[in-house]
Amino acid sequence: MQPAPVEQSSLVRPYAVTGGRTAPRTQLAMEALVSSATSAHHDLSNRTPEYQAISALCRQVRSVAEISAMLRIPLGVTRILVADMAAEGLVQLHQPQLDAGKPDLNLLERVLSGLRRL
């Protein structure tokens, strides 16, 4: 019987990946959708491995939370990296519309309808 493969973890600490920053430069919701603004043949070899992984993963539209989970990067670090990439034009952000902090009524109605069906 062979032992289960051991997952490799990054030797780089999260604060080193973000340059010591703990918050993104722009507010970024965890449900915000991210798509790659670079083509498959765009050269990202001079970028960090995290930038390369996010760019490749976002060839399909993904949420910030999905990126965090799929790459096993903490959510806070993912927010910072995605915000930085958006500022550089490497990814496009599709933020949810929040009207002055008020919840989306359509979403609340769909949740209520789903709860009633239970």
Coordinates of C-alpha atoms in Angstrom, one line a residue:
M1 CA 0.0 0.0 0.0
Q2 CA 1.3 3.4 -0.9
P3 CA 0.9 6.4 1.4
A4 CA -1.4 9.2 0.3
P5 CA 0.4 12.0 -1.6
V6 CA 1.5 14.9 0.5
E7 CA 0.2 18.3 -0.6
Q8 CA 2.9 20.8 -1.3
S9 CA 2.5 24.1 0.5
S10 CA 4.0 27.4 -0.4
L11 CA 7.1 28.3 1.5
V12 CA 6.3 32.0 1.0
R13 CA 4.3 33.6 3.7
P14 CA 1.1 35.5 2.7
Y15 CA 2.5 38.9 3.8
A16 CA 5.5 38.4 1.5
V17 CA 3.2 37.8 -1.4
T18 CA 1.2 41.0 -0.8
G19 CA 4.2 43.1 0.1
G20 CA 3.1 43.4 3.7
R21 CA -0.3 44.8 2.8
T22 CA -3.4 43.6 4.6
A23 CA -6.1 45.3 2.5
P24 CA -6.7 45.7 -1.2
R25 CA -6.3 49.1 -2.8
T26 CA -9.9 49.0 -3.9
Q27 CA -12.9 47.3 -2.2
L28 CA -13.4 43.9 -3.6
A29 CA -16.4 41.7 -2.7
M30 CA -15.7 38.0 -2.4
E31 CA -18.5 37.3 -4.8
A32 CA -17.1 39.7 -7.4
L33 CA -16.5 38.0 -10.7
V34 CA -13.0 38.0 -12.3
S35 CA -12.1 37.3 -15.9
S36 CA -8.6 37.3 -17.5
A37 CA -7.8 40.3 -19.7
T38 CA -4.8 38.6 -21.1
S39 CA -4.7 36.1 -23.9
A40 CA -3.4 32.5 -23.6
H41 CA -0.2 33.4 -25.4
H42 CA 0.4 36.7 -23.4
D43 CA 3.8 36.5 -21.7
L44 CA 3.4 36.5 -17.9
S45 CA 6.8 34.8 -17.2
N46 CA 8.1 38.0 -15.5
R47 CA 5.1 37.9 -13.1
T48 CA 4.8 36.1 -9.8
P49 CA 3.5 32.5 -9.8
E50 CA 0.3 33.7 -8.1
Y51 CA -0.3 36.2 -10.9
Q52 CA 0.3 33.5 -13.5
A53 CA -2.1 31.1 -11.7
I54 CA -4.8 33.6 -11.3
S55 CA -4.6 34.7 -14.9
A56 CA -4.7 31.1 -16.2
L57 CA -7.6 30.2 -13.8
C58 CA -9.6 33.3 -14.9
R59 CA -9.8 32.4 -18.5
Q60 CA -13.2 31.2 -17.3
V61 CA -15.1 33.7 -15.2
R62 CA -14.6 33.0 -11.5
S63 CA -15.5 34.6 -8.2
V64 CA -12.8 35.9 -5.9
A65 CA -13.9 33.2 -3.4
E66 CA -13.5 30.5 -6.0
I67 CA -10.0 31.7 -6.9
S68 CA -9.0 31.7 -3.3
A69 CA -10.4 28.1 -2.8
M70 CA -9.0 26.7 -6.0
L71 CA -5.5 28.1 -5.5
R72 CA -5.5 27.6 -1.7
I73 CA -4.6 31.2 -1.1
P74 CA -6.2 33.0 1.9
L75 CA -9.1 35.1 0.8
G76 CA -7.5 38.4 2.0
V77 CA -4.4 37.7 0.0
T78 CA -6.5 36.8 -3.1
R79 CA -8.4 40.1 -2.8
I80 CA -5.2 42.0 -2.7
L81 CA -3.6 40.2 -5.7
V82 CA -6.8 40.4 -7.8
A83 CA -7.2 44.1 -7.0
D84 CA -3.5 44.7 -8.0
M85 CA -4.0 42.7 -11.2
A86 CA -7.1 44.7 -12.1
A87 CA -5.1 48.0 -11.6
E88 CA -2.5 46.7 -14.0
G89 CA -5.2 45.6 -16.5
L90 CA -4.4 41.9 -16.3
V91 CA -7.9 41.0 -15.1
Q92 CA -11.4 42.5 -15.4
L93 CA -13.6 42.9 -12.4
H94 CA -17.4 42.5 -12.4
Q95 CA -18.5 43.8 -9.0
P96 CA -22.0 43.3 -7.7
Q97 CA -24.1 46.5 -7.6
L98 CA -24.6 47.5 -4.0
D99 CA -26.9 50.5 -3.6
A100 CA -25.4 52.3 -0.6
G101 CA -25.1 49.1 1.4
K102 CA -28.7 48.0 0.8
P103 CA -29.3 44.3 -0.1
D104 CA -30.4 43.4 -3.5
L105 CA -34.2 42.9 -3.4
N106 CA -34.2 40.4 -6.2
L107 CA -31.7 38.2 -4.4
L108 CA -33.6 38.4 -1.1
E109 CA -36.9 37.5 -2.9
R110 CA -35.2 34.5 -4.6
V111 CA -33.7 33.3 -1.2
L112 CA -37.2 33.7 0.5
S113 CA -38.8 31.8 -2.4
G114 CA -36.3 29.0 -2.1
L115 CA -36.8 28.8 1.7
R116 CA -40.5 28.6 1.3
R117 CA -40.1 25.6 -1.1
L118 CA -38.2 23.7 1.6

